[in-house]
Coordinates of C-alpha atoms in Angstrom, one line a residue:
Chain J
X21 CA 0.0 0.0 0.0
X22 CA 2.8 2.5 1.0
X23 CA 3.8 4.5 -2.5
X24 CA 7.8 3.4 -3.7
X25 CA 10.4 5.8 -2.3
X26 CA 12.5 7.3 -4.3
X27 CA 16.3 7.7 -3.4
X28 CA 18.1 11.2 -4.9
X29 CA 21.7 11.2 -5.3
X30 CA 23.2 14.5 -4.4
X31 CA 25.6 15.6 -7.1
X32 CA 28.3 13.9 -5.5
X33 CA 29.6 12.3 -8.9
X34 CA 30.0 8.5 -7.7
X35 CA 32.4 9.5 -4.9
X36 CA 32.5 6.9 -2.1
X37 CA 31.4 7.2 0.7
X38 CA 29.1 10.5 -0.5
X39 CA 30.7 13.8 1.5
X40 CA 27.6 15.4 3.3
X41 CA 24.8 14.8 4.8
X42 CA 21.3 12.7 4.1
X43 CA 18.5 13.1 5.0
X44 CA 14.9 11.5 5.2
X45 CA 12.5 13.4 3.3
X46 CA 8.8 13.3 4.1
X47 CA 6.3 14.2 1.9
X48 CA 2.5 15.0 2.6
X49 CA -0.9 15.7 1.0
X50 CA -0.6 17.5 -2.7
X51 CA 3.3 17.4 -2.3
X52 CA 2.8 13.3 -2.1
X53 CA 1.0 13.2 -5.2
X54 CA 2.9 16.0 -7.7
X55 CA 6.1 13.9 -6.5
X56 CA 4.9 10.6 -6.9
X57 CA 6.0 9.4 -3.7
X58 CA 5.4 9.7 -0.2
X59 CA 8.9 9.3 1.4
X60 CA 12.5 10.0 -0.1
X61 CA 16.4 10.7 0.8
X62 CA 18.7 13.9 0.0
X63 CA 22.1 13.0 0.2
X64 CA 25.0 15.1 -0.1
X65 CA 23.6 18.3 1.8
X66 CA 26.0 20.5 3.4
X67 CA 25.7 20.2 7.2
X68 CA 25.5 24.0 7.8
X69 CA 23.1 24.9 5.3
X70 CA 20.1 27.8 5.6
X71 CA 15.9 27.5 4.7
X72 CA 16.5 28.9 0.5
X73 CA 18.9 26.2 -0.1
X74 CA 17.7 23.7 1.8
X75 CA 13.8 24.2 0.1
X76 CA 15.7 25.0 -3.3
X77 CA 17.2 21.2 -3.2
X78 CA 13.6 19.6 -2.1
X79 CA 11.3 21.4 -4.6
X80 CA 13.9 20.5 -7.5
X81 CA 14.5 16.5 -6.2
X82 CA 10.8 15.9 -5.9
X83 CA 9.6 18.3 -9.0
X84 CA 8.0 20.3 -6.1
X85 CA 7.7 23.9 -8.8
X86 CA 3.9 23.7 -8.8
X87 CA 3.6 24.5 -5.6
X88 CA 6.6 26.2 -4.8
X89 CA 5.9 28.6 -1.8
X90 CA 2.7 27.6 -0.7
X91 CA 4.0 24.5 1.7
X92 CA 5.9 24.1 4.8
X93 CA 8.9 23.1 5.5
X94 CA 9.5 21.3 9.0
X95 CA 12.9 19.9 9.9
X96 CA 12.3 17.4 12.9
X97 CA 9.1 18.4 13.0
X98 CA 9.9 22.1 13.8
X99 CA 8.7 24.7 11.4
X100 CA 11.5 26.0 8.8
X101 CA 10.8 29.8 9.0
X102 CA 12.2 32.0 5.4
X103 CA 15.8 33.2 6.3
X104 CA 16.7 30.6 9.1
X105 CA 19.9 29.0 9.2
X106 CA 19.9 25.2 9.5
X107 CA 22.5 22.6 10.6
X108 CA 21.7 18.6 9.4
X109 CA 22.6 15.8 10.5
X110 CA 22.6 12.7 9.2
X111 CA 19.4 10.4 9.4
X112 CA 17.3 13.5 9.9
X113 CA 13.5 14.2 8.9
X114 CA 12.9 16.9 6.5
X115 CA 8.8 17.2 6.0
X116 CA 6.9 18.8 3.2
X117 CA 3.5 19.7 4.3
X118 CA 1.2 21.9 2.2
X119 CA -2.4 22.4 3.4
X120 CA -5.1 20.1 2.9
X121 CA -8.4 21.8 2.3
X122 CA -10.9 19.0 2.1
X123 CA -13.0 17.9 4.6
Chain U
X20 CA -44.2 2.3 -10.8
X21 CA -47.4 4.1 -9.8
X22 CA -47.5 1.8 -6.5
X23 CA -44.0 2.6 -5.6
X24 CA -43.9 6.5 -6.1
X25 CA -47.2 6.4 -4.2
X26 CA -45.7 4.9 -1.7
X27 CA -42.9 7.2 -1.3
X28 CA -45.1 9.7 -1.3
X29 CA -47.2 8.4 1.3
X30 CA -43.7 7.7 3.6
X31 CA -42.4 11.0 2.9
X32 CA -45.7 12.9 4.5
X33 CA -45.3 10.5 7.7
X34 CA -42.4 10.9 8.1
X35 CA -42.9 14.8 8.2
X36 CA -45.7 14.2 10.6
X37 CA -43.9 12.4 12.5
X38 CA -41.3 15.0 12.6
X39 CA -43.2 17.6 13.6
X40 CA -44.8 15.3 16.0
X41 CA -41.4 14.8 17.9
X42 CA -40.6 18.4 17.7
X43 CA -43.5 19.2 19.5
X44 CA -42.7 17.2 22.3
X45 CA -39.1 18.0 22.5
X46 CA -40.3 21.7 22.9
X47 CA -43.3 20.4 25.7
X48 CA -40.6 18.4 27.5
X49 CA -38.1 21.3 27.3
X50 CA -40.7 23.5 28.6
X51 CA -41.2 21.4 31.9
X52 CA -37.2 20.8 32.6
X53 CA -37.0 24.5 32.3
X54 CA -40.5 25.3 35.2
X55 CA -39.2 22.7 37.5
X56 CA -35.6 23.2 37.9
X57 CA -34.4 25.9 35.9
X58 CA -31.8 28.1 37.1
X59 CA -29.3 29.9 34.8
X60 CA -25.5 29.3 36.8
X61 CA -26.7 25.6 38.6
X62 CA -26.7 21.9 36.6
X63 CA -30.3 20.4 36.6
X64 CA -31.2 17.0 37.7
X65 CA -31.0 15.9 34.3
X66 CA -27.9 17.9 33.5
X67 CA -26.2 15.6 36.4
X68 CA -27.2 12.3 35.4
X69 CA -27.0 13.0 32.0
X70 CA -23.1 14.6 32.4
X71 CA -21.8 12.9 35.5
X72 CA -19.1 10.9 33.8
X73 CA -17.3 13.4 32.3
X74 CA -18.7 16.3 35.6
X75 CA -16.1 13.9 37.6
X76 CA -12.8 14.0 35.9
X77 CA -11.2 16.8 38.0
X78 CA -10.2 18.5 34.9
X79 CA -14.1 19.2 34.2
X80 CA -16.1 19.7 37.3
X81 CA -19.4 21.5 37.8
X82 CA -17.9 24.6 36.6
X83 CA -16.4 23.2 33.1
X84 CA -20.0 21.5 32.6
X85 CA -21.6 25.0 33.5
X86 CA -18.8 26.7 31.0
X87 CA -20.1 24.2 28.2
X88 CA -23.3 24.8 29.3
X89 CA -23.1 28.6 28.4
X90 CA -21.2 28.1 25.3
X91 CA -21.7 28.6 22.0
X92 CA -20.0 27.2 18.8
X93 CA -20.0 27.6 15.5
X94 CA -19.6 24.7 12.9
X95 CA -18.9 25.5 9.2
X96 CA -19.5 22.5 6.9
X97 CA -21.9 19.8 8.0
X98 CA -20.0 17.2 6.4
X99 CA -17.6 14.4 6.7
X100 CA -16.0 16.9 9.7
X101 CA -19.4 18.7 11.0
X102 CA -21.1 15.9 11.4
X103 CA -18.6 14.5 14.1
X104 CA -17.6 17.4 15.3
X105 CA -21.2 18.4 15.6
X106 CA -22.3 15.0 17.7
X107 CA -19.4 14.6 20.2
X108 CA -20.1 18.6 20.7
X109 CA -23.9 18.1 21.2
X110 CA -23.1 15.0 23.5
X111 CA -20.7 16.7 25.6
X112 CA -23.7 19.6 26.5
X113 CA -22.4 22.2 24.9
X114 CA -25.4 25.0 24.8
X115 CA -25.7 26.7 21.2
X116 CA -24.3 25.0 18.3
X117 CA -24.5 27.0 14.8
X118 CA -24.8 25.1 11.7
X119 CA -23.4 26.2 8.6
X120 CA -24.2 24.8 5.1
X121 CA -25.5 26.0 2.2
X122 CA -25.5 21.8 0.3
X123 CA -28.1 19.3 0.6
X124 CA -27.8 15.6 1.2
X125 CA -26.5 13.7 -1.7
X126 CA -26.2 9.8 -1.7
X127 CA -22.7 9.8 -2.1
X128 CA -22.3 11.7 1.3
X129 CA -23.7 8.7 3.3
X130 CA -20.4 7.1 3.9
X131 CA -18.5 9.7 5.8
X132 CA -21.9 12.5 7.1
X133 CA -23.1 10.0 9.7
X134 CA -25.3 12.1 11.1
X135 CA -27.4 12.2 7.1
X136 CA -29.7 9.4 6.6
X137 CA -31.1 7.8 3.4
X138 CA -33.9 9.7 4.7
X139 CA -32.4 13.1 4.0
X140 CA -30.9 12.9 0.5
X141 CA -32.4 16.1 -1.0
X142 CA -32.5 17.5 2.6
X143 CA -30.4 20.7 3.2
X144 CA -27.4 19.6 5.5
X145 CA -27.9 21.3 8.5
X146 CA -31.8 20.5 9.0
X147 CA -31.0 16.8 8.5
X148 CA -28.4 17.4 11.4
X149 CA -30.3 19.7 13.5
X150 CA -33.4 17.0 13.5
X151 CA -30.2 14.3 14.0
X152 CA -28.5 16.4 16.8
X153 CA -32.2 17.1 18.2
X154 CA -32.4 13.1 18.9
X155 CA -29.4 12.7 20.6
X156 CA -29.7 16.2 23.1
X157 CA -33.1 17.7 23.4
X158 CA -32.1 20.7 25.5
X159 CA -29.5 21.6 22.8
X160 CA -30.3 25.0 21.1
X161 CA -29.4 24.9 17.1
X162 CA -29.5 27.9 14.9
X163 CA -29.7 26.9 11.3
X164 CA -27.9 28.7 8.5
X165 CA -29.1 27.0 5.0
X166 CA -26.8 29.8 3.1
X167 CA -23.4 29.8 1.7
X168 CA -21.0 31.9 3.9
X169 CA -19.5 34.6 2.0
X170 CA -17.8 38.2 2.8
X171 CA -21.1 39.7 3.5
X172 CA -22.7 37.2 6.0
X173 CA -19.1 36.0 7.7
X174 CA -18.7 38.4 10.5
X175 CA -22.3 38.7 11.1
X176 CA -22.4 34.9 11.6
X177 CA -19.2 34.4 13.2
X178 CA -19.8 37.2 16.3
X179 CA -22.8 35.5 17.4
X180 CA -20.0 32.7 18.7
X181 CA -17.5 31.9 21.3
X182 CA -15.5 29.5 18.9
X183 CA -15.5 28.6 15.2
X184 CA -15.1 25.2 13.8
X185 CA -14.0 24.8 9.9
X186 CA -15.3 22.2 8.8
X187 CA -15.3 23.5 5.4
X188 CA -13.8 21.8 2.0
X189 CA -11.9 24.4 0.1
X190 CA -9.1 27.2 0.0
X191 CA -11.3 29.8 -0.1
X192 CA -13.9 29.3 2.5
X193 CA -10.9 28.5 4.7
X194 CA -9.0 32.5 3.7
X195 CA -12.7 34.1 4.5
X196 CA -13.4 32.1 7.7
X197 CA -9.7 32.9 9.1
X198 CA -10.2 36.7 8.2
X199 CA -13.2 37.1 9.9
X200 CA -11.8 35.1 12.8
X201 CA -9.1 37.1 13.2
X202 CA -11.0 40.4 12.6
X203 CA -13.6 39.7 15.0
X204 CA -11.1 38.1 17.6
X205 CA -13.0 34.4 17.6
X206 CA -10.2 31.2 18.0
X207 CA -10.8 28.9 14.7
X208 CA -10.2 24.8 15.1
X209 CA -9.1 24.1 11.5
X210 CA -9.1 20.7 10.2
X211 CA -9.0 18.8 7.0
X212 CA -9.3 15.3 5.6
X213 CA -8.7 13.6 2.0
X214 CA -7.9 9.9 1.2
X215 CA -6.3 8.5 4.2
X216 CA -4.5 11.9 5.7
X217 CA -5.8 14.5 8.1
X218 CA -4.7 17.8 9.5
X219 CA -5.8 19.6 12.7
X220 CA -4.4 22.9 13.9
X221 CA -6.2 25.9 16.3
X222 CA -5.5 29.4 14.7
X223 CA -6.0 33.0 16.4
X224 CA -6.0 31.4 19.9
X225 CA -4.1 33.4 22.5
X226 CA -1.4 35.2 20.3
X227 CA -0.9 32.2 18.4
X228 CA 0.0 32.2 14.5
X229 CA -3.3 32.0 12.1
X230 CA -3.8 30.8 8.5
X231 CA -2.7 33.1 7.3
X232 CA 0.7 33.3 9.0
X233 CA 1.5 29.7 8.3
X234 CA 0.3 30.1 4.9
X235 CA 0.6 33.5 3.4
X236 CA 0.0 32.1 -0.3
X237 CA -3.3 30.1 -1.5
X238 CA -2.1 27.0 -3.3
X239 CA -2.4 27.0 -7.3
X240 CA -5.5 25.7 -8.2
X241 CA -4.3 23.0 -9.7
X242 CA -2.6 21.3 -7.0
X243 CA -5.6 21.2 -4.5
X244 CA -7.4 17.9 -5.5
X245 CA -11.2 17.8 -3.1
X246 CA -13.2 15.0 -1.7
X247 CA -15.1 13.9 -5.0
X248 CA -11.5 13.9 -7.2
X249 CA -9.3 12.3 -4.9
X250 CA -11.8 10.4 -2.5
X251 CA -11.7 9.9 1.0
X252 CA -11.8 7.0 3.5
X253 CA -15.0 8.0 5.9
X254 CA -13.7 7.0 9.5
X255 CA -10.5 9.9 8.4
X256 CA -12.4 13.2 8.4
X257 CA -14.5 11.2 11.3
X258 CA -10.9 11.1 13.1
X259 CA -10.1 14.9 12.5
X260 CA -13.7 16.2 13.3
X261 CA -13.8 14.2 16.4
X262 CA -10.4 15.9 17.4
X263 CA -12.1 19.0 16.3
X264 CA -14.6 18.8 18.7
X265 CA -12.3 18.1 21.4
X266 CA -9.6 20.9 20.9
X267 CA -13.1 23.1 21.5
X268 CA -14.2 21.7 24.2
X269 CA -10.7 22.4 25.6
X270 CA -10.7 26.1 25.0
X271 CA -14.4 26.3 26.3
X272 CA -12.5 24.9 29.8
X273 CA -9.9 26.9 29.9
X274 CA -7.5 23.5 29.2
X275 CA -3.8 24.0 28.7
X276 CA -2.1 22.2 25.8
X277 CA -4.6 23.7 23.0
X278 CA -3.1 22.9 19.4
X279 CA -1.9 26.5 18.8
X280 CA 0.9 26.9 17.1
X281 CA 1.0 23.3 16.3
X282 CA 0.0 21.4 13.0
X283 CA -1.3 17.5 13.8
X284 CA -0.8 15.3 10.9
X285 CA -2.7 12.3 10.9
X286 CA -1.6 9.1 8.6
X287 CA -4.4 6.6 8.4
X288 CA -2.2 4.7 6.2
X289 CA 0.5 4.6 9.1
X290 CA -1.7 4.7 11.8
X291 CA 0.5 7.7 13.5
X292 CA 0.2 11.2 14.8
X293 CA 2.7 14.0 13.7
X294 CA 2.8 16.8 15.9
X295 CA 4.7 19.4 14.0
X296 CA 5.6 22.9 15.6
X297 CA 4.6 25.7 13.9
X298 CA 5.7 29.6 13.4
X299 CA 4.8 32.3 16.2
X300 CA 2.1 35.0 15.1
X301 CA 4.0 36.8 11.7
X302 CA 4.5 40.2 12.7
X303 CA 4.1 41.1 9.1
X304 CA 1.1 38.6 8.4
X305 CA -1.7 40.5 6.4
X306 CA -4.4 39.8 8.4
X307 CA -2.7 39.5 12.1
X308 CA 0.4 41.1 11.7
X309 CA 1.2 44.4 13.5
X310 CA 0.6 46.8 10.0
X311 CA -2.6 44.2 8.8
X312 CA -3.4 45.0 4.9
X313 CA -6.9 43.4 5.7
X314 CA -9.2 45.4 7.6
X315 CA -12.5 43.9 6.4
X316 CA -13.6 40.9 4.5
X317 CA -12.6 40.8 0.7
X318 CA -13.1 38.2 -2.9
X319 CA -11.6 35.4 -1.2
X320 CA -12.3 33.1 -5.0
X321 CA -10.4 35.9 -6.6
X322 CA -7.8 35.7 -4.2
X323 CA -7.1 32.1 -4.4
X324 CA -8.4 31.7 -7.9
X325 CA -10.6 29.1 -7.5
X326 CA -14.4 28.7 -6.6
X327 CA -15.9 28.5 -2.7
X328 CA -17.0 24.6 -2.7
X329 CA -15.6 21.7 -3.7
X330 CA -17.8 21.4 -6.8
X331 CA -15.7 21.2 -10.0
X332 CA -16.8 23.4 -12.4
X333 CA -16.1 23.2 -16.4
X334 CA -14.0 24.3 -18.0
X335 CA -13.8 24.6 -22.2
X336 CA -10.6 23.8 -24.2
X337 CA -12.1 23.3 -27.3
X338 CA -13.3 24.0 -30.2
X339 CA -17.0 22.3 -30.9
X340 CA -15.9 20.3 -34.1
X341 CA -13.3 18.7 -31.2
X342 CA -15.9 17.4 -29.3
X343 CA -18.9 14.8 -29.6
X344 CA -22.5 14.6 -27.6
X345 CA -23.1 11.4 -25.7
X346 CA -26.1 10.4 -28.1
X347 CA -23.8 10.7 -31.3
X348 CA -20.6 8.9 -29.3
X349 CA -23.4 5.8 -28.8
X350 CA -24.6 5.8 -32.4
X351 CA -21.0 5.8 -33.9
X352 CA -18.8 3.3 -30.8
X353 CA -21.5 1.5 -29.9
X354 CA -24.2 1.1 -32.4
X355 CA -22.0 1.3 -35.8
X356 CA -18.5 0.0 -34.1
X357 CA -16.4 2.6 -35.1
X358 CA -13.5 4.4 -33.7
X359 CA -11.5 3.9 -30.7
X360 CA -12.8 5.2 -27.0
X361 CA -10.1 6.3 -24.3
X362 CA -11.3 6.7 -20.3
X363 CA -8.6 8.7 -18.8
X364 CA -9.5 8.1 -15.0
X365 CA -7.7 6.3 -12.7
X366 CA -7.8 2.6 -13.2
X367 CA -9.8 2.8 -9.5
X368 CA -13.0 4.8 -11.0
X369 CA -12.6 2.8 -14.4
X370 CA -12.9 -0.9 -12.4
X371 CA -15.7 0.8 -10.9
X372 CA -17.8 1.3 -14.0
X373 CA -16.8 1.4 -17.7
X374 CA -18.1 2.0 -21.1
X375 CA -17.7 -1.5 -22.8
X376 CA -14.7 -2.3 -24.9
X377 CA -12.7 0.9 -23.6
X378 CA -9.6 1.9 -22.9
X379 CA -7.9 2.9 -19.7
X380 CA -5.4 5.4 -19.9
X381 CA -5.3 7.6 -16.7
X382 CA -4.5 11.4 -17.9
X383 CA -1.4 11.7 -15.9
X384 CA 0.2 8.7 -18.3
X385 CA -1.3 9.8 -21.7
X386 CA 1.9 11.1 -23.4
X387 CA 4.1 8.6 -21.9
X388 CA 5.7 6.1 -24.5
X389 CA 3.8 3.4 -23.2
X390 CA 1.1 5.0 -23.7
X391 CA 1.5 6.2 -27.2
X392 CA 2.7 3.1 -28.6
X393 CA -0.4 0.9 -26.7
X394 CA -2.8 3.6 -28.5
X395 CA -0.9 3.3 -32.0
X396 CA -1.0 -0.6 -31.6
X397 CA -4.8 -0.6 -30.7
X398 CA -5.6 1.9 -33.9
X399 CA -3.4 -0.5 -36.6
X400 CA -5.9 -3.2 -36.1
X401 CA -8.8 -0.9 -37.1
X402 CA -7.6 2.2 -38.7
X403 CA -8.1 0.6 -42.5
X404 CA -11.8 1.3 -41.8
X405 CA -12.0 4.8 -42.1
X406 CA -10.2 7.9 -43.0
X407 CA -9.4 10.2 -40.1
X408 CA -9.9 7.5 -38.2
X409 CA -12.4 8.9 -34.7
X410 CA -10.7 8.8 -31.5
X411 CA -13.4 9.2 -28.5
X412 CA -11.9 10.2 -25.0
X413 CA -14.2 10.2 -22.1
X414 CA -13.5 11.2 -18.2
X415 CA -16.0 11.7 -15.2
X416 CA -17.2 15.7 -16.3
X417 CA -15.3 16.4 -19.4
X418 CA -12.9 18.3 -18.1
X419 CA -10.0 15.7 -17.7
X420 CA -11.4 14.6 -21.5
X421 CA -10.6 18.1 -23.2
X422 CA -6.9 18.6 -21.6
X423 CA -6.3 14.6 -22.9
X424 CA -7.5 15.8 -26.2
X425 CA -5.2 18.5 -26.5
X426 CA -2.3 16.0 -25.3
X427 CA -3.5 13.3 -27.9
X428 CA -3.4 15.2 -30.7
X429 CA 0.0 16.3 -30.4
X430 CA 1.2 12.6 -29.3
X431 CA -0.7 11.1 -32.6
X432 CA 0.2 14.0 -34.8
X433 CA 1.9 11.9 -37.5
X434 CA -1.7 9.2 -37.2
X435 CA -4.7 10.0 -39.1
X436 CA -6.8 10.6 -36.5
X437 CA -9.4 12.9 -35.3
X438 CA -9.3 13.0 -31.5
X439 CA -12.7 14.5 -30.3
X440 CA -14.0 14.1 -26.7
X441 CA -17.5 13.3 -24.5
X442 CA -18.9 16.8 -23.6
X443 CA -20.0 16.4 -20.4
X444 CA -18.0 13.3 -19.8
X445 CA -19.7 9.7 -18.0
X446 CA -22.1 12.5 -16.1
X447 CA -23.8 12.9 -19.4
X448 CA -23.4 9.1 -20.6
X449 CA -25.4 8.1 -18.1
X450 CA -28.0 11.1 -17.9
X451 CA -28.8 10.3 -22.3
X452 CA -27.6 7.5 -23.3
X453 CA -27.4 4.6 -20.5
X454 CA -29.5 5.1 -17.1
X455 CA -28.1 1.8 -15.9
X456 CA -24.3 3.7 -15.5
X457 CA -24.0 4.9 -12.1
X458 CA -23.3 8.9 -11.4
X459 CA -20.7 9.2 -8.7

């Protein structure tokens, strides 16, 4: 029942192990069906990293354009606010949540 | 026939007897409660036996029974949210409930609305509640609003209330009913529901963020699929409106850990809760923010570009020579055999029901290779028969129909073809052609 994941590999050219960071990308509602999947990895993200690049490599890896500004992003399931600056670690949860309006 | 639509008839006028039969005693046995033991700031007998389980949780007490007593909430949409949220709220003994709906009762409602009946298809929504909501707590009060809510009734409405449930399903409805929130200073319980997710948050409660701090943008139409498109498992808005209910009977006590500030995501799929932590109030937010942009109600469908229900409306992409009426499509695919007839739904709705000898090609696939070359493949057994050979496309409405149309005849440019589509889609099939196809 659960939709495939689908694995990104971060522009790291084949190098081994990848330098960076990956992380576990979840996605919800419309974000889940315009990428196709509900549930992905980023790899090769800079540890110390801000909200613009970190949203700029999730909307391009999951062909998020549609919808570009209109979702959150949460990072451990705390809300991403425009301008912050971010440090990853490895293994953790990136979510995509744009609103749901049905009901 | 006669016989049966007599009897209807006959069922339908008892049954409104018998409604006004029970109204009339509600109001007689309302009337007596109130001579013998009414008093405005103490619990009645009833009242006591009726409450006492959830009077003695500490948390609760005579005074939070009192507080719901003398509350008053407003629910917007009395469907697959209202309805729950509107039972567990009448239940609990909340005073004054307002009812919002300006739909009636449609058969395909019965799986998630469980306070509708077969009864009430036809009904308006909220009188098929109130009667519903009636049953279950006589002393209730209900105040009916059979209207769509709009910028000119909102505030009016809203003012009337302590707290606002949306229970609403679309963008816009969800911009106007934050605004007037925010501008007459009432806390909002948001939640939402489609296929097997849900979302619950409380906006404009205590300096907490609203709607329109979290999201400043409405979503492009096109991304926001609704209940009848995308479908929806009943028990999920049941879930969120449930937990709708709740998070207002919490504010009504005066209960800590209200969902402000917070977004609750609910998998059904997963079974799990997420609890995600939102954004403080947007000092800068239009309608909230410290220099607000919005100081009275405005065209919330202009602003998100997109109509105020969940109702899809048409749309027209092409020209009438590119299209076909569902008693001509019968006479040429089905009577005289010809041409080739594409359903571009998803392969769910097309197991569902199906024009014979079709062939399913969901819209999102059409110009994929596999795609083109299974079409091409199906048209060189027949296309010898005649010369441009007819290509039919049919969706639910004929709006899916037009956009595969325009994608077809660019994919089979190089095919003698002449791709034309069902105006008004299965809707139409089974309104002219076939009454035995079902309308969902």
């Amino acid at each position: 029942m659960a939709p495939p994941q689908r694995g990104e590999v971060g522009g790291q050219g084949g190098q081994d192990p990848p330098a960076g960071v990956s992380v576990r990308v979840l996605l919800f509602a419309g974000a889940r069906e315009l990428a196709g999947t509900a549930e992905g990895v980023l790899t090769g993200l800079p540890a110390d990293t801000d909200e613009a690049a970190l949203l700029q490599r999730v909307t391009e890896a999951f062909s998020l354009h549609a919808m570009a500004g209109t979702f959150i992003l949460a990072l451990n399931q705390d809300f991403v606010a425009a301008g912050d600056a971010l440090r990853l670690r490895d293994g953790d949860e990136v979510a995509v949540i744009p609103p749901l309006s049905g009901g | 026939m006669d016989k049966i639509s007599n009897l209807e008839k006959q069922i339908a006028y008892l049954q409104e007897v018998l409604r006004c039969k029970e109204e009339e005693l509600r109001a007689l046995q309302a009337n007596e409660q109130h001579a013998s033991f009414c008093s405005p700031d103490k619990l009645s007998k009833d009242d006591v036996e009726r409450f006492s389980r959830q009077i003695i949780i500490p948390a609760i007490g005579c005074k939070g029974q009192m507080a719901l007593k003398t509350s008053s909430i407003l629910i917007v949409g009395v469907g697959g949210l209202g309805c729950p949220a509107a039972q567990y709220l009448a239940g609990s003994g909340v005073g004054h409930i307002g009812l919002v709906d300006y739909d009636e009762v449609e058969c395909s409602n019965l799986h998630r609305q469980l306070l509708h009946t077969e009864d009430s298809i036809g009904v308006p929504k909220v009188t098929s509640a109130s009667i519903a909501l009636k049953k279950l707590n006589s002393s209730l009060r209900i105040s009916e609003y059979h209207t769509q809510l709009n910028s000119s009734n909102a505030l009016n409405i809203v003012q009337k209330y302590d707290i606002v449930i949306d229970a609403t399903d679309n963008v816009a409805t969800r911009y106007l009913l934050n605004d007037a929130c925010v501008l007459s200073g009432k806390p909002l319980v948001s939640g939402s529901a489609l296929r097997l997710e849900g979302q619950l948050t409380v906006y404009n409660y205590n300096k907490g963020p609203c709607y329109r701090c979290i999201f400043p943008k409405p979503p492009p139409p096109e991304t926001v699929t609704n209940c009848g498109d995308g479908g929806v498992l009943g028990a999920v808005p049941g879930v969120v409106g449930v937990l709708e209910a709740l998070e207002a009977i919490k504010i009504v006590l005066g209960c800590s850990g209200i969902l402000s500030g917070q977004l609750l995501l609910f998998s059904a799929e997963s079974s799990a809760f997420r609890n995600v932590r939102l954004r403080t109030r947007n000092a800068s937010c239009d309608v909230c923010g410290e220099n607000p942009k919005i100081s009275h109600l405005i065209d919330y469908e202009q602003f998100c570009g997109a109509k105020a229900t969940d109702k899809d409306s048409s749309i027209c992409l092409l020209r009438e020579e590119q299209r076909i009426n569902a008693p001509a499509l019968f006479d040429s695919f089905v009577s005289k055999c010809e041409g080739l007839l594409i359903d571009v739904r998803s392969p769910e709705e097309f197991e569902m029901c199906a024009v014979p000898r079709s062939l399913n090609i969901p819209l999102k696939n059409i110009d994929e290779p596999d795609s083109v070359s299974q079409i091409i493949t199906a048209l060189q057994d027949k296309q010898a028969e005649q010369n441009p050979f007819p290509v039919y496309v049919v969706c639910r409405r004929g709006n899916d129909s037009q956009k595969a149309v325009l994608m077809l005849e660019k994919v089979l440019k190089d095919q003698n073809v002449a791709v034309r589509d069902l105006t008004g889609g299965l809707h139409a099939w089974a309104r002219k052609v076939d009454s035995d196809f079902p309308i969902y």
